[in-house]
XYZ file of C-alpha atoms in Angstrom:
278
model
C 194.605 -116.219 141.966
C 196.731 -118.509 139.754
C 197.490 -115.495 137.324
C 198.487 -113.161 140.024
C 200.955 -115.630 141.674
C 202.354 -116.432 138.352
C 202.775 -112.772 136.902
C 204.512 -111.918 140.796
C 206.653 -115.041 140.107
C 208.485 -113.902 137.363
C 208.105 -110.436 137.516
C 208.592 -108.790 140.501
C 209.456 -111.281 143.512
C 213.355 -111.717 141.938
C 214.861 -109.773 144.538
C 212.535 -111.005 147.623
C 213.812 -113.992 149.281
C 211.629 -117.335 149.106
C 210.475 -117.510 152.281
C 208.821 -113.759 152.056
C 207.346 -115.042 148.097
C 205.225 -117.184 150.080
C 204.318 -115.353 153.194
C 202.910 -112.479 150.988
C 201.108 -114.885 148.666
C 199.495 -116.737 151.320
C 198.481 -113.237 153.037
C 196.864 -112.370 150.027
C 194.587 -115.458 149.063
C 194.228 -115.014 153.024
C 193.005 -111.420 152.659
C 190.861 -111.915 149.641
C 188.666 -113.981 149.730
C 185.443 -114.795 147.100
C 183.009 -111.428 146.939
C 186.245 -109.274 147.923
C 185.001 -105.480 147.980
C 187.289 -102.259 146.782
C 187.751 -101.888 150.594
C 189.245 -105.104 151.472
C 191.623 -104.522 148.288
C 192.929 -101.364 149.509
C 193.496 -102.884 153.079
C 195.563 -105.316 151.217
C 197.005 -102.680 149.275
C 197.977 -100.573 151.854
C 199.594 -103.153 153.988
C 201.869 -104.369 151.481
C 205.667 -103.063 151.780
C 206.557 -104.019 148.252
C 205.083 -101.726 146.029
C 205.500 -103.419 142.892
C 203.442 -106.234 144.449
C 200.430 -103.662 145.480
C 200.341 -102.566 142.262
C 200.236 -106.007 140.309
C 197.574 -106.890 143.360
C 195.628 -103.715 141.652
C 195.844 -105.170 138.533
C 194.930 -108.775 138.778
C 191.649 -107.295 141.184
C 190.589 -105.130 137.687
C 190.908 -108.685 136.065
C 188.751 -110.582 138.429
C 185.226 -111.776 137.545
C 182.794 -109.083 139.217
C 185.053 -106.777 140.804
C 184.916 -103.287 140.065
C 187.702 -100.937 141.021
C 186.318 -97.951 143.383
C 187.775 -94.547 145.283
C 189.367 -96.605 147.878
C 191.066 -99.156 146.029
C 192.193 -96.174 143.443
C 193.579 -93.977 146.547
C 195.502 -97.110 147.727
C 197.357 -98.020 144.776
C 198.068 -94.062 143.634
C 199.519 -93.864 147.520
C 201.342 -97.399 147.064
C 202.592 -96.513 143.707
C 204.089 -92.870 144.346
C 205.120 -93.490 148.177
C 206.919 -96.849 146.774
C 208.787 -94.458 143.727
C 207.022 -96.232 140.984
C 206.461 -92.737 138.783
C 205.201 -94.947 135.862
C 202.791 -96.609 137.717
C 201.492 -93.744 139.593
C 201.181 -91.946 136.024
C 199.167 -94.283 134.377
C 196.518 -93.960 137.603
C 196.743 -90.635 137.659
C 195.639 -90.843 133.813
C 192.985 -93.242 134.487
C 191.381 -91.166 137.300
C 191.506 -88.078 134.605
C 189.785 -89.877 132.233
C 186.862 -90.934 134.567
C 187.854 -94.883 135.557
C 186.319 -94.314 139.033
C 183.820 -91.586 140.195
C 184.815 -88.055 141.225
C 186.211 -87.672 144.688
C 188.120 -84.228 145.710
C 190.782 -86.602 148.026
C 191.393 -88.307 145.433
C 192.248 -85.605 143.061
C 194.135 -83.008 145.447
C 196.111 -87.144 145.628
C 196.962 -86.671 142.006
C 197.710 -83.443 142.325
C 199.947 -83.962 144.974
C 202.217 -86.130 142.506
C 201.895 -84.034 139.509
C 202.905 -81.065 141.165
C 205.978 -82.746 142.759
C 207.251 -83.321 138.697
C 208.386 -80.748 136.352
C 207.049 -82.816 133.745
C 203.273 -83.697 134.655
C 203.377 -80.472 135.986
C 200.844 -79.138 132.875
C 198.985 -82.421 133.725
C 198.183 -81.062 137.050
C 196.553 -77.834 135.240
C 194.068 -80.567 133.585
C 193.538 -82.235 136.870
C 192.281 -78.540 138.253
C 190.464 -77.727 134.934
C 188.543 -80.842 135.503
C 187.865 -80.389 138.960
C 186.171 -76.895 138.420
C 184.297 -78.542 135.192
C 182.321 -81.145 137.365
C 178.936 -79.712 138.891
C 178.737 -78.556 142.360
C 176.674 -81.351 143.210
C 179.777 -83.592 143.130
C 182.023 -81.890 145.777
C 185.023 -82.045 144.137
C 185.611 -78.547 143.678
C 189.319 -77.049 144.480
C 189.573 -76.572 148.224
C 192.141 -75.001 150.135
C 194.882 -77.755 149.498
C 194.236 -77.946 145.565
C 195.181 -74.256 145.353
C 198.515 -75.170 147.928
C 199.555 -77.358 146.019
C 199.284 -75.916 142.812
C 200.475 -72.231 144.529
C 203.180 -73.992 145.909
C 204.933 -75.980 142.857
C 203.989 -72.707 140.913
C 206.187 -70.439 143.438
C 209.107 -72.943 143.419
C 208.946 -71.403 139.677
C 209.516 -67.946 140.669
C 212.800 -66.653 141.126
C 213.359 -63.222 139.744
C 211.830 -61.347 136.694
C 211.513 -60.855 133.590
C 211.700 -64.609 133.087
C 209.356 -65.042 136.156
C 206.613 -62.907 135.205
C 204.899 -66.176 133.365
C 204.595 -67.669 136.430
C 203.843 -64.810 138.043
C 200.200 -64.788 135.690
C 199.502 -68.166 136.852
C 199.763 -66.714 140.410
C 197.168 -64.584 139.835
C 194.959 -66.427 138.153
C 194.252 -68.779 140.720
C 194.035 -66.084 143.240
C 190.957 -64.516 140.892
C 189.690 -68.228 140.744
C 189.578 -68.526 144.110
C 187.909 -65.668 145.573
C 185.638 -66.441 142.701
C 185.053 -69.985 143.965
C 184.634 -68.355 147.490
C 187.562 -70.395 149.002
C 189.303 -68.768 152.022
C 193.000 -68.960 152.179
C 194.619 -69.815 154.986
C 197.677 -68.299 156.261
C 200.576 -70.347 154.395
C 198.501 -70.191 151.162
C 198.814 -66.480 151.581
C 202.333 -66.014 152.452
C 202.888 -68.237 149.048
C 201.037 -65.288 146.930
C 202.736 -62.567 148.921
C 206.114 -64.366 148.003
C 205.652 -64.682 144.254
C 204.703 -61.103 144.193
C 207.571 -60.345 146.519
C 210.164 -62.168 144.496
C 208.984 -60.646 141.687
C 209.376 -57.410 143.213
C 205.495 -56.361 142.686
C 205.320 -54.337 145.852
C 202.538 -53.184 146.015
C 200.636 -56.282 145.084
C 202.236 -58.195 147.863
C 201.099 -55.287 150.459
C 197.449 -55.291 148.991
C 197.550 -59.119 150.044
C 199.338 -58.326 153.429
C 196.607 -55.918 154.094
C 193.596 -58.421 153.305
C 194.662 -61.232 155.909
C 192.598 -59.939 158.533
C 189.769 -60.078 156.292
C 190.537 -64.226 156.442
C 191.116 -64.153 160.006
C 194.444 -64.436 159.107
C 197.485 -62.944 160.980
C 200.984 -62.557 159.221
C 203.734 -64.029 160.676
C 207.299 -63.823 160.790
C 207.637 -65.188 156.723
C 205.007 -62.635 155.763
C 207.574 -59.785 157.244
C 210.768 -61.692 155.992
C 208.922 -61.280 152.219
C 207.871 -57.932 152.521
C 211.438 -56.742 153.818
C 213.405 -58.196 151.439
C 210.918 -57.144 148.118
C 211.335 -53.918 149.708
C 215.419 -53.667 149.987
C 215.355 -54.592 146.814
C 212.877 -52.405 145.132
C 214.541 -49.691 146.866
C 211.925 -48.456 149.140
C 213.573 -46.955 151.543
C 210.171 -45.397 152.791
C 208.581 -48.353 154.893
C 210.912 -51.364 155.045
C 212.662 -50.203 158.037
C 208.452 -49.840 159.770
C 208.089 -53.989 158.765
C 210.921 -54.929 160.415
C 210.280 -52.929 163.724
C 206.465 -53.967 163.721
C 207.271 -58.135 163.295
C 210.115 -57.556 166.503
C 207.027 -55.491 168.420
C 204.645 -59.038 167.424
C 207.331 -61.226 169.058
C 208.449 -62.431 165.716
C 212.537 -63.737 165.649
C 213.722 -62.480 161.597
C 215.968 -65.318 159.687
C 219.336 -64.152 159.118
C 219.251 -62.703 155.564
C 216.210 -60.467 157.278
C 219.105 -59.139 160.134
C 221.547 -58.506 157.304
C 219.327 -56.888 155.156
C 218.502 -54.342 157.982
C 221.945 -53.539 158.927
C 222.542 -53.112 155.421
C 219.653 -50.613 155.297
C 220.728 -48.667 158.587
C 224.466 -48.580 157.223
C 223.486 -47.396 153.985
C 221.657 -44.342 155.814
C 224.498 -43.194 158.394
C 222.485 -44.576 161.279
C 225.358 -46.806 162.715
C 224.246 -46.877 166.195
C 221.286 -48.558 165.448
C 222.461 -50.741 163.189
């Protein structure tokens, strides 16, 4: 306890006033006590409000005689570390859960996923993260689930704008569409509407309709983003054929269009003479 109250000391406690120093030391000598477990370490963790201090708490517990870190006190201190803006910190977890410090847990990857994906830069490192994940046996339930492929779906469609220069990302959307109706994952609505907008933006029509028609197989229903992606792919493709049917069909479900949808369709109407309905 003597290291961890002199490393906070000089470290870390230069901006906390002295009367919060030693209410947080005392809490923690209160909260761990001899034979401390991984659980009581990520209570303590988790109900600390200075990150840098959680983390340093993680630290000094990998230094104590006996203790062994575990899911829960890993969890804690990736949440601590990446809720508190500590990117470094969170980074060096996130490389010690890759590299196997604690044993495989699917919360605790989609977790490190989760911050990866929200970074340009570890975004490859969030590719490794799902590599590993569909490397480890079945027997260890860590598989990708529905929110690994959100979150990676998700970062990868912030990505896609409009080709050619999208069309990379645009491979990577399929991919892990093939992986997982491979893997026998079912999609839920808003992990659908993501694929139909990447093909959408991308202006892959009939790709994005092909998806739009397999929802119901998911017991999925589109809603009114599903029609906004369609319509616009369509105005801009050109298809005059069957845009004007997706807009009608989401007002017949109830569904309220954004604004770019309404000015896309009087657009459309104009275009063709048909001023009264437009």
């Amino acid at each position: 306890m003597a290291l961890l109250l002199a490393e906070t000391r000089h470290t870390l406690w230069s901006t906390s006033p002295p009367s919060a120093r030693c209410r947080t030391s005392a809490a923690w000598v209160a909260r761990l006590r001899p034979g401390f477990t991984a659980g009581d370490l990520a209570e303590a963790i988790s109900s600390e409000r200075y990150p840098d201090l959680a983390f340093t708490l993680f630290r000094w517990a990998a230094l104590h005689p006996g203790f062994r870190h575990a899911l829960a006190s890993y969890r804690a201190a990736l949440t601590a570390a990446s809720s508190g803006r500590r990117p470094a910190a969170a980074e060096n977890l996130v490389y010690d859960v890759l590299a196997g410090a604690c044993c495989p847990d699917l919360q605790l990857f989609n977790t490190c996923l989760r911050f990866c994906c929200a970074r340009r830069r570890l975004f490859p490192l969030a590719f490794d993260i799902f590599n590993k994940m569909r490397s480890l046996p079945a027997s260890a339930a860590c598989r990708p689930d529905v929110d690994t492929y959100t979150l990676l779906l998700t970062a990868v469609v912030r990505r896609v704008r409009r080709p050619p220069a999208s069309m990379v990302y645009l491979h990577a959307v399929r991919s892990l569409s093939r992986q997982m109706k491979a893997s026998g994952v079912v999609p839920d609505t808003f992990l659908l509407n993501l694929i139909i907008k990447a093909y959408a933006r991308c202006l892959e029509i009939d790709y994005a309709l092909k998806v739009f028609r397999e929802m119901p197989l998911y017991g999925c229903e589109p809603n009114e983003f599903t029609y906004g992606y369609i319509f616009k792919a369509m105005f801009q493709k050109g298809r005059t054929d069957k845009r004007m049917v997706y807009f009608r069909e989401a007002r017949e479900k109830g569904f309220v269009p954004t604004g770019g949808v309404y000015m896309m369709a009087v657009s459309v109407l104009a275009l063709e003479w048909r001023f009264e309905e437009s």
